[in-house]
Every structure is written in structure tokens, then in C-alpha cells.
Amino acid sequence: MDLPAMINQMRNHPDFSKAGMVLYHNGVVRDSSRDGRPVTGLTLTVDRKKLDRIINETRAMPGIVEVLVHINSDMPLMVGDDVMFLAVAGDIREHVIDALSLALNRIKTEATSKTQVFHINA
């Protein structure tokens, strides 16, 4: 995963001149689960068909120029590792924020599943 490469890819989009905002999300592995148990890492799996559908539906939202996603899947990830980069470019702030939020939530609930690795004595 290479955020500078994603930024360049976004800037090279043929309609980039229509974008007034680009938001980038960088999800990383944290050291605890939502319920507070210590985590040493995780593995993420992706349903590519669902992910593609989410990306295409987000691109079709009003004002959206481009949506790019890269997910580190099917490999063990450790605390601090990058899990996902999500980039959304669009015309105005409200459109871009709404699109990124919707895409991120849908990716996490519909297109990915994670297996967390907990400390043995957690």
C-alpha cells in the first residue's frame, strides 16, 4: 500500500479538475478491540464483488469524481500496520464527506470481515 501513489493516481484522473476536495482515510490496526481486549493483530478478508459494487455506487453519488480503495487482505497484519486506504474526490465538501463516510461504513459492514488475534491472557 502506497498513499503517495494513490494521491498521484487521484490527481491523474481525467476529471480531477472538477474536484474541490479529496479526503483520504487510512485505517490501521490498533492495539485493542472495540470492547477493550488487547490485540496483537488481525487478518482481513474482502468480498471483491461487494467491494466493487460499493465503489461503483459511491462513484455515482452527486458530485463524486473518483473513489479509490486499497485493502491489505488475506495476510497477517500487526498493530500499527495499514489496513485500508480509501480516497474520495468530489466537487464540494458535503458531497465528499458524505460519500467517504457512506463508502467506509459499507466497506466495513458489507464487503470485509476481520479476524482479530488477541493476547493469550486477554
PDB file of C-alpha atoms in Angstrom:
ATOM      1  CA  MET A   1       0.000   0.000   0.000  1.00  0.00           C
ATOM      2  CA  ASP A   2       1.375   3.328  -1.068  1.00  0.00           C
ATOM      3  CA  LEU A   3      -0.509   6.515  -0.177  1.00  0.00           C
ATOM      4  CA  PRO A   4       1.655   8.794  -2.387  1.00  0.00           C
ATOM      5  CA  ALA A   5       0.884   6.506  -5.349  1.00  0.00           C
ATOM      6  CA  MET A   6      -2.835   6.725  -4.549  1.00  0.00           C
ATOM      7  CA  ILE A   7      -2.597  10.523  -4.379  1.00  0.00           C
ATOM      8  CA  ASN A   8      -0.877  10.590  -7.783  1.00  0.00           C
ATOM      9  CA  GLN A   9      -3.464   8.222  -9.246  1.00  0.00           C
ATOM     10  CA  MET A  10      -6.226  10.520  -7.989  1.00  0.00           C
ATOM     11  CA  ARG A  11      -4.533  13.640  -9.408  1.00  0.00           C
ATOM     12  CA  ASN A  12      -4.130  11.927 -12.798  1.00  0.00           C
ATOM     13  CA  HIS A  13      -7.864  11.185 -13.099  1.00  0.00           C
ATOM     14  CA  PRO A  14      -9.162  12.847 -16.301  1.00  0.00           C
ATOM     15  CA  ASP A  15     -11.880  14.717 -14.370  1.00  0.00           C
ATOM     16  CA  PHE A  16      -9.710  15.761 -11.423  1.00  0.00           C
ATOM     17  CA  SER A  17     -10.175  19.429 -12.340  1.00  0.00           C
ATOM     18  CA  LYS A  18     -13.824  19.062 -11.216  1.00  0.00           C
ATOM     19  CA  ALA A  19     -12.722  18.096  -7.702  1.00  0.00           C
ATOM     20  CA  GLY A  20     -12.730  20.728  -4.986  1.00  0.00           C
ATOM     21  CA  MET A  21     -11.900  18.272  -2.215  1.00  0.00           C
ATOM     22  CA  VAL A  22     -10.209  14.920  -1.753  1.00  0.00           C
ATOM     23  CA  LEU A  23     -10.486  13.001   1.503  1.00  0.00           C
ATOM     24  CA  TYR A  24      -8.161  10.139   2.396  1.00  0.00           C
ATOM     25  CA  HIS A  25      -8.885   7.562   5.074  1.00  0.00           C
ATOM     26  CA  ASN A  26      -6.042   5.425   6.432  1.00  0.00           C
ATOM     27  CA  GLY A  27      -7.274   2.589   8.652  1.00  0.00           C
ATOM     28  CA  VAL A  28      -4.613   0.999  10.853  1.00  0.00           C
ATOM     29  CA  VAL A  29      -4.523  -1.956  13.245  1.00  0.00           C
ATOM     30  CA  ARG A  30      -4.955  -0.680  16.794  1.00  0.00           C
ATOM     31  CA  ASP A  31      -3.794  -2.471  19.934  1.00  0.00           C
ATOM     32  CA  SER A  32      -7.247  -3.209  21.344  1.00  0.00           C
ATOM     33  CA  SER A  33     -10.656  -4.410  20.199  1.00  0.00           C
ATOM     34  CA  ARG A  34     -13.732  -2.225  20.473  1.00  0.00           C
ATOM     35  CA  ASP A  35     -14.504  -3.937  23.782  1.00  0.00           C
ATOM     36  CA  GLY A  36     -11.024  -3.137  25.128  1.00  0.00           C
ATOM     37  CA  ARG A  37      -9.325  -6.540  24.875  1.00  0.00           C
ATOM     38  CA  PRO A  38      -5.634  -6.380  23.871  1.00  0.00           C
ATOM     39  CA  VAL A  39      -4.998  -7.266  20.212  1.00  0.00           C
ATOM     40  CA  THR A  40      -1.726  -8.339  18.604  1.00  0.00           C
ATOM     41  CA  GLY A  41      -3.017  -8.156  15.028  1.00  0.00           C
ATOM     42  CA  LEU A  42      -5.713  -9.148  12.580  1.00  0.00           C
ATOM     43  CA  THR A  43      -6.444 -10.666   9.206  1.00  0.00           C
ATOM     44  CA  LEU A  44      -8.995  -9.149   6.847  1.00  0.00           C
ATOM     45  CA  THR A  45     -10.875 -10.851   4.023  1.00  0.00           C
ATOM     46  CA  VAL A  46     -12.631  -8.987   1.225  1.00  0.00           C
ATOM     47  CA  ASP A  47     -15.611  -9.886  -0.920  1.00  0.00           C
ATOM     48  CA  ARG A  48     -14.389  -8.261  -4.155  1.00  0.00           C
ATOM     49  CA  LYS A  49     -17.798  -8.261  -5.864  1.00  0.00           C
ATOM     50  CA  LYS A  50     -19.392  -6.414  -2.968  1.00  0.00           C
ATOM     51  CA  LEU A  51     -16.433  -4.033  -2.762  1.00  0.00           C
ATOM     52  CA  ASP A  52     -16.683  -3.241  -6.487  1.00  0.00           C
ATOM     53  CA  ARG A  53     -20.423  -2.603  -6.143  1.00  0.00           C
ATOM     54  CA  ILE A  54     -19.861  -0.224  -3.214  1.00  0.00           C
ATOM     55  CA  ILE A  55     -17.151   1.660  -5.130  1.00  0.00           C
ATOM     56  CA  ASN A  56     -19.340   1.988  -8.232  1.00  0.00           C
ATOM     57  CA  GLU A  57     -22.368   3.117  -6.223  1.00  0.00           C
ATOM     58  CA  THR A  58     -20.245   5.689  -4.385  1.00  0.00           C
ATOM     59  CA  ARG A  59     -18.838   6.990  -7.684  1.00  0.00           C
ATOM     60  CA  ALA A  60     -22.439   7.514  -8.835  1.00  0.00           C
ATOM     61  CA  MET A  61     -23.271   9.792  -5.890  1.00  0.00           C
ATOM     62  CA  PRO A  62     -23.808  13.502  -6.666  1.00  0.00           C
ATOM     63  CA  GLY A  63     -20.597  15.427  -7.257  1.00  0.00           C
ATOM     64  CA  ILE A  64     -18.227  12.478  -6.849  1.00  0.00           C
ATOM     65  CA  VAL A  65     -15.312  12.385  -9.296  1.00  0.00           C
ATOM     66  CA  GLU A  66     -13.432   9.272  -8.158  1.00  0.00           C
ATOM     67  CA  VAL A  67     -13.252   6.639  -5.429  1.00  0.00           C
ATOM     68  CA  LEU A  68     -10.117   4.573  -4.840  1.00  0.00           C
ATOM     69  CA  VAL A  69      -9.679   1.755  -2.329  1.00  0.00           C
ATOM     70  CA  HIS A  70      -6.767  -0.440  -1.361  1.00  0.00           C
ATOM     71  CA  ILE A  71      -7.149  -3.075   1.355  1.00  0.00           C
ATOM     72  CA  ASN A  72      -4.406  -5.280   2.785  1.00  0.00           C
ATOM     73  CA  SER A  73      -6.306  -8.545   2.886  1.00  0.00           C
ATOM     74  CA  ASP A  74      -5.579 -12.229   3.329  1.00  0.00           C
ATOM     75  CA  MET A  75      -2.349 -11.565   5.217  1.00  0.00           C
ATOM     76  CA  PRO A  76      -1.498 -11.226   8.891  1.00  0.00           C
ATOM     77  CA  LEU A  77      -1.368  -7.586   9.966  1.00  0.00           C
ATOM     78  CA  MET A  78       0.269  -6.384  13.163  1.00  0.00           C
ATOM     79  CA  VAL A  79      -0.550  -3.432  15.417  1.00  0.00           C
ATOM     80  CA  GLY A  80       0.275  -0.230  13.523  1.00  0.00           C
ATOM     81  CA  ASP A  81       0.034  -1.801  10.058  1.00  0.00           C
ATOM     82  CA  ASP A  82      -2.085  -0.137   7.391  1.00  0.00           C
ATOM     83  CA  VAL A  83      -5.364  -1.964   6.802  1.00  0.00           C
ATOM     84  CA  MET A  84      -7.106   0.223   4.227  1.00  0.00           C
ATOM     85  CA  PHE A  85      -6.660   3.370   2.198  1.00  0.00           C
ATOM     86  CA  LEU A  86      -9.883   4.942   0.911  1.00  0.00           C
ATOM     87  CA  ALA A  87      -9.834   8.092  -1.200  1.00  0.00           C
ATOM     88  CA  VAL A  88     -12.848  10.078  -2.386  1.00  0.00           C
ATOM     89  CA  ALA A  89     -12.653  13.125  -4.667  1.00  0.00           C
ATOM     90  CA  GLY A  90     -15.610  15.328  -5.418  1.00  0.00           C
ATOM     91  CA  ASP A  91     -16.881  18.780  -6.106  1.00  0.00           C
ATOM     92  CA  ILE A  92     -17.858  20.127  -2.684  1.00  0.00           C
ATOM     93  CA  ARG A  93     -17.194  19.282   0.948  1.00  0.00           C
ATOM     94  CA  GLU A  94     -20.675  17.991   1.768  1.00  0.00           C
ATOM     95  CA  HIS A  95     -20.684  15.539  -1.141  1.00  0.00           C
ATOM     96  CA  VAL A  96     -17.189  14.226  -0.410  1.00  0.00           C
ATOM     97  CA  ILE A  97     -17.671  13.826   3.342  1.00  0.00           C
ATOM     98  CA  ASP A  98     -20.995  12.043   2.859  1.00  0.00           C
ATOM     99  CA  ALA A  99     -19.572   9.748   0.171  1.00  0.00           C
ATOM    100  CA  LEU A 100     -16.471   8.815   2.167  1.00  0.00           C
ATOM    101  CA  SER A 101     -18.482   8.141   5.307  1.00  0.00           C
ATOM    102  CA  LEU A 102     -21.035   6.006   3.473  1.00  0.00           C
ATOM    103  CA  ALA A 103     -18.402   4.082   1.496  1.00  0.00           C
ATOM    104  CA  LEU A 104     -16.266   3.426   4.573  1.00  0.00           C
ATOM    105  CA  ASN A 105     -19.184   2.166   6.639  1.00  0.00           C
ATOM    106  CA  ARG A 106     -20.455  -0.030   3.821  1.00  0.00           C
ATOM    107  CA  ILE A 107     -16.999  -1.487   3.115  1.00  0.00           C
ATOM    108  CA  LYS A 108     -16.549  -2.364   6.779  1.00  0.00           C
ATOM    109  CA  THR A 109     -20.035  -3.885   7.204  1.00  0.00           C
ATOM    110  CA  GLU A 110     -20.768  -5.390   3.770  1.00  0.00           C
ATOM    111  CA  ALA A 111     -17.511  -6.193   1.983  1.00  0.00           C
ATOM    112  CA  THR A 112     -14.950  -7.105   4.626  1.00  0.00           C
ATOM    113  CA  SER A 113     -14.639  -9.381   7.614  1.00  0.00           C
ATOM    114  CA  LYS A 114     -11.826  -9.386  10.124  1.00  0.00           C
ATOM    115  CA  THR A 115     -10.351 -11.924  12.456  1.00  0.00           C
ATOM    116  CA  GLN A 116      -8.591 -10.301  15.380  1.00  0.00           C
ATOM    117  CA  VAL A 117      -5.715 -12.011  17.177  1.00  0.00           C
ATOM    118  CA  PHE A 118      -5.949 -11.483  20.920  1.00  0.00           C
ATOM    119  CA  HIS A 119      -3.247 -11.681  23.577  1.00  0.00           C
ATOM    120  CA  ILE A 120      -3.324 -15.166  25.101  1.00  0.00           C
ATOM    121  CA  ASN A 121      -4.186 -13.921  28.586  1.00  0.00           C
ATOM    122  CA  ALA A 122      -6.770 -11.389  27.394  1.00  0.00           C
TER     123      ALA A 122
END
